[in-house]
Amino acid sequence: MQTATAFARKHFAGIAALIVVAMLAASFVLPVQAHALEVERWTAKSNTSGETKIMGETPTRVTWQGQSAENESLTEVSVDLPAGSSIEAENVKTTVMSGLDRLEIASQTAIEGAKVTVSFPEPTPAGSLVMIEFNRTLLPAAGGTFGMTGSYTTVDGQVHDLATTDQTFDVVGTSPTEQLSVWLGQQDWVKAWNSNKFLHLFFDPTIIVTSIPTVFAGWLISIGLVILSFPLAIPLGLVWAFLRMAKSRILRAIGATYINIVRGTPLFLQLYIVFFGLPLMGITMDNFLLAAIVLVVNSSAYLAEIFRAGIQSISKGQFEAARSLGMNSIQTMFFVIIPQTVKRVIPTMTSEFILMYKDTSLMAAVGVMELMMYAKTITAATGNVTPYIVAAGYYLIVTIPLTKLINTMELRMAGGRRKRKKQAHPAPEAELVPGSDAAVARNIRMSETFAGPASQVDYDECAYSPANRNSNSNSNSNHMSH
């Protein structure tokens, strides 16, 4: 006895260590029953066309799958979906498998907030696999990264927490327009509308509401291109117009060569030359700036011809009148001719502005993120032509009002000319009697036309002087006697 006691005292530390090791081993072995259900799957399916993203507030499928232990039978499984999720009980599908065999086991679903509980009136066989699919689940609109929590109940009535897992899925936040698109997709009238293939491909309401804000960003870029390029093309166009009308043959040849080459080649080719030719020369610039340069060069050639036609439409009498007032050539051009020219060419310049605005669509071919490029990107992702229709609407927002403005200006200019013609009621040549007041008035108007305002007073004085009145009276008397 003493020997045993002495042995125990001598080896107390080793015995204590053995006891601790045994307790630790028991702590790992005994709780197996509490965490025997192993989570094998916790995933969400992508709900965006052509992409792998999971959008919030957009119907998707969340899948949970767990494998029970060989001696464990389940009566209930509860899974906590991400806070803010919503799902209908009818969209929850439960599958129980034993090995490769699908078992016909009834289940009941109860939903409380984001917590989904599936109960089995008949316990699942021990060692079976349980899979729960949460179809048409609306995950939180704010997005985030979500793991899994929940619990399960065994056949003996014990409730255990589901084993922790590192499996998570990421949800992308959705904008109000995307949420509106989802809501529209659930409406019966939208489903009926999209049942028609033509309407679905070209006028899908769910794609329209999501395309409008996205394409809007490209529309602003297109507007910015035109606002930057058109004012720069106007003075450059004037320069080429003056060169085209210069007295020097060399200057005229330079202006004519530039205008004919630019107007004679398509804008698409000019884009390719600039966007792919300059980098080969080692010149790198921002795509937006390159696009603006091409638009300025192209439009200035057309504006040059517009200005040249407007300048040449001014009568030579204006030049001579300005010279008679002591103006030189430059003063005559900038203070007399150009103001009149601008007034005449405003409708044509507005048409050129519209053409430049529409030509910005060609920038999509060289990678500029403008209106058409945004529409093209959405179309490639959705396989639907609706974004192009939305882009057409943005073009019409600008072109239709400007077209109406052009028509209004042309009508006013034409109406003004008609009004002046109606105010003067010239008598037919056959009714004018030589020496009559009407004949004298006609002669005065003709004289004013050729002589200008400076001679009007002289003609008025001559027409209404006593001598002329007596002469007119005598002429009338002689005419009456005959």
Coordinates of C-alpha atoms in Angstrom, one line a residue, residues 229-245 259 263 296 298-314 319 333-334 337-350 352-353:
S229 CA -16.8 70.7 -80.9
F230 CA -19.4 72.9 -82.6
P231 CA -18.2 76.3 -81.2
L232 CA -14.6 75.5 -82.2
A233 CA -15.7 74.4 -85.7
I234 CA -17.4 77.8 -86.4
P235 CA -14.3 80.0 -86.5
L236 CA -12.3 77.3 -88.2
G237 CA -15.0 77.1 -90.8
L238 CA -14.8 80.9 -91.4
V239 CA -11.0 80.6 -91.9
W240 CA -11.4 78.0 -94.6
A241 CA -14.2 80.0 -96.2
F242 CA -12.0 83.0 -96.5
L243 CA -9.2 80.9 -97.9
R244 CA -11.7 79.5 -100.4
M245 CA -12.6 83.0 -101.5
I259 CA -12.7 71.2 -98.0
R263 CA -16.2 66.5 -97.3
V296 CA -14.2 69.9 -85.3
N298 CA -15.1 67.3 -90.2
S299 CA -17.7 70.0 -89.4
S300 CA -15.5 72.9 -90.2
A301 CA -15.3 71.9 -93.8
Y302 CA -19.1 71.8 -94.1
L303 CA -19.4 75.1 -92.2
A304 CA -16.9 76.7 -94.6
E305 CA -19.1 76.0 -97.6
I306 CA -22.2 77.2 -95.6
F307 CA -20.4 80.5 -94.8
R308 CA -19.1 80.9 -98.3
A309 CA -22.5 80.5 -99.8
G310 CA -23.9 83.0 -97.2
I311 CA -21.2 85.6 -97.9
Q312 CA -21.7 85.3 -101.7
S313 CA -25.4 85.7 -101.3
I314 CA -24.9 89.3 -100.0
F319 CA -19.7 96.1 -100.2
M333 CA -16.4 92.0 -93.8
F334 CA -16.7 91.9 -90.0
I337 CA -21.2 91.3 -94.4
I338 CA -20.7 88.7 -91.6
P339 CA -23.6 89.9 -89.4
Q340 CA -25.9 89.6 -92.4
T341 CA -24.4 86.3 -93.4
V342 CA -24.9 84.8 -89.9
K343 CA -28.6 85.7 -90.0
R344 CA -29.1 84.0 -93.3
V345 CA -27.2 80.8 -92.5
I346 CA -28.5 80.2 -89.0
P347 CA -31.0 77.5 -90.2
T348 CA -28.3 75.7 -92.2
M349 CA -25.9 75.9 -89.2
T350 CA -28.6 74.4 -87.0
E352 CA -25.2 71.0 -89.2
F353 CA -25.4 70.9 -85.4

